[in-house]
Amino acid sequence: MNHPDIEQIYTEYRDRVMGYIYARLRSRADAEDLCQDVFVKLNKKLNSFDSGKASISTWIYSITRNSVIDFYRGSHPHEEIDENMAQDGAIDDSLLNDETLGELAEALEKLPAELREIVVRRYYDGMPLTEIAKTMNMSYGMVKLRHNSALELIRRSMA
């Protein structure tokens, strides 16, 4: 895929980009604005995409992640960037990478139901861990521990 069509990229990645952004901003309006900005950037930079250097999903993820960081640095300097953003990179990159979706589905099936539910709510629904804790009647600390355990099990399963 040398230079994919921006409409195809938007159709394929919009929900995943939006979920990633929303999970970090926790504001639907800001997330929608930033998601739109990401696709404007993608459109402007589309000619510079080099499939020899990275997959399209990695390229999209990098622009999305940098846009979230710029959002916090620019218009919201009083807010802290999510402490797990650097750690989240590996799993989010895998989620955006089409080549690993089958492996990811298999890894998710192997998880106990509670861990699978946490991962699905976090990455598919875009819920922050604090909200997951409330909906599952668990403490934030417990959800965070189980979330990290689930990610480790997924990494091992996919390795």
Short mmCIF file of N, CA, C and O in Angstrom, two decimals, residues 3-18 21 34-50 55-67 96:
data_model
loop_
_atom_site.label_atom_id
_atom_site.label_comp_id
_atom_site.label_asym_id
_atom_site.label_seq_id
_atom_site.Cartn_x
_atom_site.Cartn_y
_atom_site.Cartn_z
N HIS A 3 0.31 4.66 -1.45
CA HIS A 3 -0.40 5.88 -1.05
C HIS A 3 -1.90 5.59 -1.02
O HIS A 3 -2.59 5.75 -2.02
N PRO A 4 -2.38 5.17 0.13
CA PRO A 4 -3.80 4.83 0.25
C PRO A 4 -4.68 6.07 0.12
O PRO A 4 -4.24 7.20 0.32
N ASP A 5 -5.91 5.84 -0.18
CA ASP A 5 -6.91 6.89 -0.32
C ASP A 5 -7.35 7.38 1.05
O ASP A 5 -7.63 6.56 1.94
N ILE A 6 -7.44 8.69 1.25
CA ILE A 6 -7.80 9.25 2.55
C ILE A 6 -9.20 8.81 2.97
O ILE A 6 -9.46 8.60 4.16
N GLU A 7 -10.11 8.66 2.04
CA GLU A 7 -11.46 8.20 2.38
C GLU A 7 -11.44 6.78 2.91
O GLU A 7 -12.13 6.45 3.88
N GLN A 8 -10.61 5.94 2.32
CA GLN A 8 -10.47 4.55 2.78
C GLN A 8 -9.86 4.54 4.18
O GLN A 8 -10.31 3.79 5.05
N ILE A 9 -8.85 5.36 4.39
CA ILE A 9 -8.21 5.45 5.71
C ILE A 9 -9.22 5.92 6.74
O ILE A 9 -9.33 5.35 7.83
N TYR A 10 -9.98 6.94 6.41
CA TYR A 10 -10.97 7.48 7.35
C TYR A 10 -12.00 6.41 7.71
O TYR A 10 -12.30 6.20 8.89
N THR A 11 -12.52 5.73 6.72
CA THR A 11 -13.52 4.70 6.95
C THR A 11 -12.97 3.58 7.83
O THR A 11 -13.64 3.12 8.76
N GLU A 12 -11.74 3.17 7.56
CA GLU A 12 -11.16 2.03 8.27
C GLU A 12 -10.68 2.38 9.69
O GLU A 12 -10.77 1.55 10.59
N TYR A 13 -10.19 3.60 9.89
CA TYR A 13 -9.53 3.92 11.16
C TYR A 13 -10.25 4.94 12.04
O TYR A 13 -9.85 5.15 13.17
N ARG A 14 -11.30 5.55 11.57
CA ARG A 14 -11.94 6.61 12.33
C ARG A 14 -12.37 6.18 13.73
O ARG A 14 -12.09 6.85 14.71
N ASP A 15 -13.05 5.04 13.84
CA ASP A 15 -13.54 4.59 15.14
C ASP A 15 -12.39 4.26 16.10
O ASP A 15 -12.46 4.57 17.28
N ARG A 16 -11.33 3.66 15.58
CA ARG A 16 -10.20 3.33 16.44
C ARG A 16 -9.45 4.59 16.89
O ARG A 16 -9.04 4.68 18.05
N VAL A 17 -9.28 5.54 15.98
CA VAL A 17 -8.63 6.80 16.34
C VAL A 17 -9.48 7.54 17.37
O VAL A 17 -8.98 8.03 18.38
N MET A 18 -10.78 7.59 17.14
CA MET A 18 -11.68 8.27 18.06
C MET A 18 -11.66 7.60 19.44
O MET A 18 -11.60 8.28 20.47
N ILE A 21 -8.40 8.52 21.23
CA ILE A 21 -8.40 9.91 21.69
C ILE A 21 -9.35 10.09 22.86
O ILE A 21 -9.01 10.69 23.87
N LEU A 34 -10.41 16.80 17.99
CA LEU A 34 -9.04 16.32 17.78
C LEU A 34 -9.01 15.21 16.74
O LEU A 34 -8.08 15.15 15.93
N CYS A 35 -10.02 14.36 16.73
CA CYS A 35 -10.10 13.30 15.73
C CYS A 35 -10.15 13.92 14.32
O CYS A 35 -9.46 13.48 13.41
N GLN A 36 -10.95 14.95 14.18
CA GLN A 36 -11.03 15.65 12.89
C GLN A 36 -9.68 16.24 12.53
O GLN A 36 -9.23 16.12 11.39
N ASP A 37 -8.99 16.84 13.49
CA ASP A 37 -7.67 17.41 13.25
C ASP A 37 -6.68 16.35 12.80
O ASP A 37 -5.83 16.59 11.93
N VAL A 38 -6.76 15.16 13.42
CA VAL A 38 -5.86 14.07 13.05
C VAL A 38 -6.04 13.71 11.58
O VAL A 38 -5.06 13.57 10.84
N PHE A 39 -7.28 13.61 11.12
CA PHE A 39 -7.50 13.23 9.73
C PHE A 39 -7.14 14.35 8.75
O PHE A 39 -6.74 14.08 7.62
N VAL A 40 -7.22 15.59 9.20
CA VAL A 40 -6.74 16.71 8.37
C VAL A 40 -5.22 16.58 8.23
O VAL A 40 -4.67 16.72 7.12
N LYS A 41 -4.53 16.31 9.34
CA LYS A 41 -3.06 16.11 9.29
C LYS A 41 -2.70 14.93 8.40
O LYS A 41 -1.75 15.00 7.60
N LEU A 42 -3.43 13.83 8.55
CA LEU A 42 -3.17 12.65 7.73
C LEU A 42 -3.31 12.99 6.25
O LEU A 42 -2.48 12.58 5.43
N ASN A 43 -4.34 13.74 5.91
CA ASN A 43 -4.56 14.12 4.52
C ASN A 43 -3.41 14.98 4.00
O ASN A 43 -2.94 14.78 2.88
N LYS A 44 -2.95 15.93 4.82
CA LYS A 44 -1.85 16.81 4.40
C LYS A 44 -0.54 16.05 4.25
O LYS A 44 0.29 16.38 3.40
N LYS A 45 -0.34 15.02 5.08
CA LYS A 45 0.92 14.28 5.09
C LYS A 45 0.88 12.99 4.28
O LYS A 45 1.86 12.24 4.25
N LEU A 46 -0.24 12.71 3.64
CA LEU A 46 -0.41 11.44 2.95
C LEU A 46 0.68 11.17 1.92
O LEU A 46 1.16 10.05 1.79
N ASN A 47 1.11 12.20 1.22
CA ASN A 47 2.15 12.02 0.20
C ASN A 47 3.50 11.69 0.80
O ASN A 47 4.37 11.17 0.12
N SER A 48 3.69 11.98 2.08
CA SER A 48 4.98 11.69 2.72
C SER A 48 5.00 10.30 3.37
O SER A 48 6.04 9.88 3.85
N PHE A 49 3.86 9.61 3.37
CA PHE A 49 3.83 8.26 3.95
C PHE A 49 4.69 7.32 3.14
O PHE A 49 4.60 7.25 1.92
N ASP A 50 5.55 6.56 3.83
CA ASP A 50 6.44 5.60 3.19
C ASP A 50 6.18 4.22 3.80
O ASP A 50 6.54 3.97 4.95
N SER A 55 4.07 0.55 8.87
CA SER A 55 2.76 0.20 8.35
C SER A 55 1.85 1.42 8.44
O SER A 55 2.13 2.36 9.20
N ILE A 56 0.79 1.42 7.69
CA ILE A 56 -0.14 2.56 7.71
C ILE A 56 -0.72 2.75 9.11
O ILE A 56 -0.87 3.87 9.59
N SER A 57 -0.99 1.65 9.81
CA SER A 57 -1.57 1.77 11.15
C SER A 57 -0.58 2.39 12.13
O SER A 57 -0.96 3.21 12.97
N THR A 58 0.68 2.04 12.03
CA THR A 58 1.70 2.63 12.90
C THR A 58 1.83 4.12 12.63
O THR A 58 1.94 4.93 13.55
N TRP A 59 1.80 4.50 11.37
CA TRP A 59 1.89 5.90 10.97
C TRP A 59 0.69 6.68 11.52
O TRP A 59 0.85 7.75 12.10
N ILE A 60 -0.50 6.13 11.37
CA ILE A 60 -1.71 6.78 11.87
C ILE A 60 -1.66 6.91 13.39
O ILE A 60 -1.96 7.95 13.96
N TYR A 61 -1.25 5.82 14.05
CA TYR A 61 -1.15 5.84 15.51
C TYR A 61 -0.16 6.92 15.98
O TYR A 61 -0.43 7.64 16.93
N SER A 62 0.97 7.04 15.31
CA SER A 62 1.97 8.03 15.71
C SER A 62 1.42 9.45 15.60
O SER A 62 1.62 10.27 16.51
N ILE A 63 0.75 9.74 14.52
CA ILE A 63 0.16 11.07 14.35
C ILE A 63 -0.92 11.31 15.40
O ILE A 63 -1.01 12.39 15.99
N THR A 64 -1.73 10.30 15.67
CA THR A 64 -2.79 10.42 16.68
C THR A 64 -2.20 10.66 18.06
O THR A 64 -2.62 11.57 18.78
N ARG A 65 -1.23 9.87 18.44
CA ARG A 65 -0.60 9.99 19.75
C ARG A 65 0.05 11.37 19.91
O ARG A 65 -0.11 12.03 20.93
N ASN A 66 0.77 11.81 18.89
CA ASN A 66 1.41 13.13 18.94
C ASN A 66 0.38 14.25 19.01
O ASN A 66 0.60 15.26 19.68
N SER A 67 -0.74 14.07 18.37
CA SER A 67 -1.81 15.07 18.42
C SER A 67 -2.40 15.19 19.82
O SER A 67 -2.70 16.29 20.28
N LEU A 96 -4.16 -1.18 16.34
CA LEU A 96 -4.35 -0.49 15.07
C LEU A 96 -3.75 -1.26 13.90
O LEU A 96 -4.04 -0.98 12.77
#
